[in-house]
Amino acid sequence: RWLVKLVGERFQNLQDMLQKESELVERICE
């Protein structure tokens, strides 16, 4: 069970990082 929770948190962090990167790219492209 704790393994699933750990993977879920990692995945959430990965999504946050991707969102921040895409926002940065959008600013640079403007």
mmCIF file of C-alpha atoms in Angstrom:
data_model
loop_
_atom_site.group_PDB
_atom_site.id
_atom_site.type_symbol
_atom_site.label_atom_id
_atom_site.label_comp_id
_atom_site.label_asym_id
_atom_site.label_seq_id
_atom_site.Cartn_x
_atom_site.Cartn_y
_atom_site.Cartn_z
ATOM 1 C CA ARG A 1 0.000 0.000 0.000
ATOM 2 C CA TRP A 2 2.725 2.508 0.952
ATOM 3 C CA LEU A 3 4.455 1.779 -2.367
ATOM 4 C CA VAL A 4 1.368 2.894 -4.290
ATOM 5 C CA LYS A 5 1.211 6.064 -2.192
ATOM 6 C CA LEU A 6 4.901 6.764 -2.839
ATOM 7 C CA VAL A 7 4.514 6.306 -6.599
ATOM 8 C CA GLY A 8 1.405 8.508 -6.533
ATOM 9 C CA GLU A 9 3.309 11.329 -4.814
ATOM 10 C CA ARG A 10 6.189 11.008 -7.300
ATOM 11 C CA PHE A 11 3.713 11.164 -10.186
ATOM 12 C CA GLN A 12 2.057 14.252 -8.685
ATOM 13 C CA ASN A 13 5.442 15.979 -8.358
ATOM 14 C CA LEU A 14 6.262 15.059 -11.959
ATOM 15 C CA GLN A 15 2.995 16.589 -13.175
ATOM 16 C CA ASP A 16 3.714 19.794 -11.219
ATOM 17 C CA MET A 17 7.196 20.002 -12.771
ATOM 18 C CA LEU A 18 5.810 19.498 -16.285
ATOM 19 C CA GLN A 19 3.186 22.196 -15.685
ATOM 20 C CA LYS A 20 5.831 24.683 -14.509
ATOM 21 C CA GLU A 21 8.058 23.864 -17.490
ATOM 22 C CA SER A 22 5.200 24.365 -19.959
ATOM 23 C CA GLU A 23 4.397 27.732 -18.333
ATOM 24 C CA LEU A 24 8.053 28.759 -18.693
ATOM 25 C CA VAL A 25 8.075 27.726 -22.358
ATOM 26 C CA GLU A 26 4.912 29.749 -22.996
ATOM 27 C CA ARG A 27 6.517 32.861 -21.475
ATOM 28 C CA ILE A 28 9.675 32.409 -23.556
ATOM 29 C CA CYS A 29 7.660 31.943 -26.761
ATOM 30 C CA GLU A 30 5.725 35.184 -26.252
#
